PDB file of C-alpha atoms in Angstrom:
ATOM      1  CA  MET A   1     -43.202  26.380  -5.180  1.00  0.00           C
ATOM      2  CA  ALA A   2     -39.774  26.455  -6.786  1.00  0.00           C
ATOM      3  CA  ASP A   3     -37.960  26.616  -3.438  1.00  0.00           C
ATOM      4  CA  GLY A   4     -36.889  22.952  -3.596  1.00  0.00           C
ATOM      5  CA  CYS A   5     -35.468  23.176  -7.161  1.00  0.00           C
ATOM      6  CA  ALA A   6     -31.870  23.978  -7.785  1.00  0.00           C
ATOM      7  CA  ILE A   7     -31.021  26.490 -10.524  1.00  0.00           C
ATOM      8  CA  ILE A   8     -27.828  25.619 -12.378  1.00  0.00           C
ATOM      9  CA  ALA A   9     -25.939  28.661 -13.566  1.00  0.00           C
ATOM     10  CA  ARG A  10     -24.400  28.810 -16.991  1.00  0.00           C
ATOM     11  CA  GLU A  11     -20.884  28.907 -15.474  1.00  0.00           C
ATOM     12  CA  MET A  12     -21.423  25.534 -13.826  1.00  0.00           C
ATOM     13  CA  VAL A  13     -22.491  23.877 -17.054  1.00  0.00           C
ATOM     14  CA  ASP A  14     -19.738  25.318 -19.263  1.00  0.00           C
ATOM     15  CA  THR A  15     -18.029  22.372 -20.999  1.00  0.00           C
ATOM     16  CA  THR A  16     -15.812  24.291 -23.411  1.00  0.00           C
ATOM     17  CA  GLN A  17     -12.171  23.242 -23.703  1.00  0.00           C
ATOM     18  CA  SER A  18      -9.582  25.554 -22.211  1.00  0.00           C
ATOM     19  CA  GLU A  19      -6.822  26.969 -24.358  1.00  0.00           C
ATOM     20  CA  ALA A  20      -3.988  25.843 -22.046  1.00  0.00           C
ATOM     21  CA  ALA A  21      -3.623  22.118 -22.685  1.00  0.00           C
ATOM     22  CA  PRO A  22      -0.813  20.286 -20.796  1.00  0.00           C
ATOM     23  CA  PRO A  23       2.311  19.737 -22.864  1.00  0.00           C
ATOM     24  CA  LYS A  24       2.893  16.215 -24.226  1.00  0.00           C
ATOM     25  CA  ASP A  25       6.522  16.032 -23.022  1.00  0.00           C
ATOM     26  CA  GLU A  26       5.683  16.594 -19.360  1.00  0.00           C
ATOM     27  CA  PRO A  27       7.177  13.823 -17.140  1.00  0.00           C
ATOM     28  CA  ARG A  28       4.709  11.510 -15.404  1.00  0.00           C
ATOM     29  CA  GLY A  29       4.349  11.638 -11.653  1.00  0.00           C
ATOM     30  CA  CYS A  30       4.651   9.057  -8.928  1.00  0.00           C
ATOM     31  CA  LEU A  31       1.026   7.903  -9.262  1.00  0.00           C
ATOM     32  CA  PHE A  32       1.856   6.690 -12.720  1.00  0.00           C
ATOM     33  CA  ALA A  33       4.879   4.809 -11.299  1.00  0.00           C
ATOM     34  CA  LEU A  34       2.769   3.213  -8.595  1.00  0.00           C
ATOM     35  CA  SER A  35       0.303   1.929 -11.184  1.00  0.00           C
ATOM     36  CA  GLN A  36       2.946  -0.336 -12.709  1.00  0.00           C
ATOM     37  CA  PRO A  37       2.414  -4.026 -11.849  1.00  0.00           C
ATOM     38  CA  PRO A  38       6.096  -4.994 -11.343  1.00  0.00           C
ATOM     39  CA  LEU A  39       6.591  -2.220  -8.806  1.00  0.00           C
ATOM     40  CA  MET A  40       3.380  -3.156  -6.973  1.00  0.00           C
ATOM     41  CA  ILE A  41       4.427  -6.823  -6.857  1.00  0.00           C
ATOM     42  CA  PHE A  42       7.841  -5.817  -5.482  1.00  0.00           C
ATOM     43  CA  LEU A  43       6.288  -3.553  -2.849  1.00  0.00           C
ATOM     44  CA  ALA A  44       3.790  -6.259  -1.858  1.00  0.00           C
ATOM     45  CA  VAL A  45       6.605  -8.861  -1.386  1.00  0.00           C
ATOM     46  CA  ILE A  46       8.631  -6.367   0.733  1.00  0.00           C
ATOM     47  CA  GLY A  47       5.524  -5.539   2.739  1.00  0.00           C
ATOM     48  CA  CYS A  48       4.775  -9.221   3.343  1.00  0.00           C
ATOM     49  CA  LEU A  49       8.343  -9.856   4.459  1.00  0.00           C
ATOM     50  CA  LEU A  50       8.197  -6.936   6.906  1.00  0.00           C
ATOM     51  CA  LEU A  51       4.817  -8.110   8.203  1.00  0.00           C
ATOM     52  CA  MET A  52       6.092 -11.691   8.722  1.00  0.00           C
ATOM     53  CA  ALA A  53       9.157 -10.363  10.555  1.00  0.00           C
ATOM     54  CA  ALA A  54       7.080  -8.132  12.794  1.00  0.00           C
ATOM     55  CA  LEU A  55       4.660 -10.983  13.601  1.00  0.00           C
ATOM     56  CA  HIS A  56       7.579 -13.321  14.321  1.00  0.00           C
ATOM     57  CA  ASP A  57       9.048 -10.759  16.709  1.00  0.00           C
ATOM     58  CA  LEU A  58       5.763 -10.101  18.443  1.00  0.00           C
ATOM     59  CA  LEU A  59       4.380 -13.656  18.725  1.00  0.00           C
ATOM     60  CA  LEU A  60       7.326 -16.048  18.824  1.00  0.00           C
ATOM     61  CA  LEU A  61      10.072 -14.126  20.580  1.00  0.00           C
TER      62      LEU A  61
END
């Protein structure tokens, strides 16, 4: 009868904190940089300009 039930082992439910916490002075990676609004606006403008240039070359020339 218990064939359809999943048994969760104690190792899967362990929520204790590990001793090795990341240091506070660690530099942030590129995903943090990409989450900044001014950079995303700049990249969107550059992307739109490239898209408009590509469409101009493909459709009008």
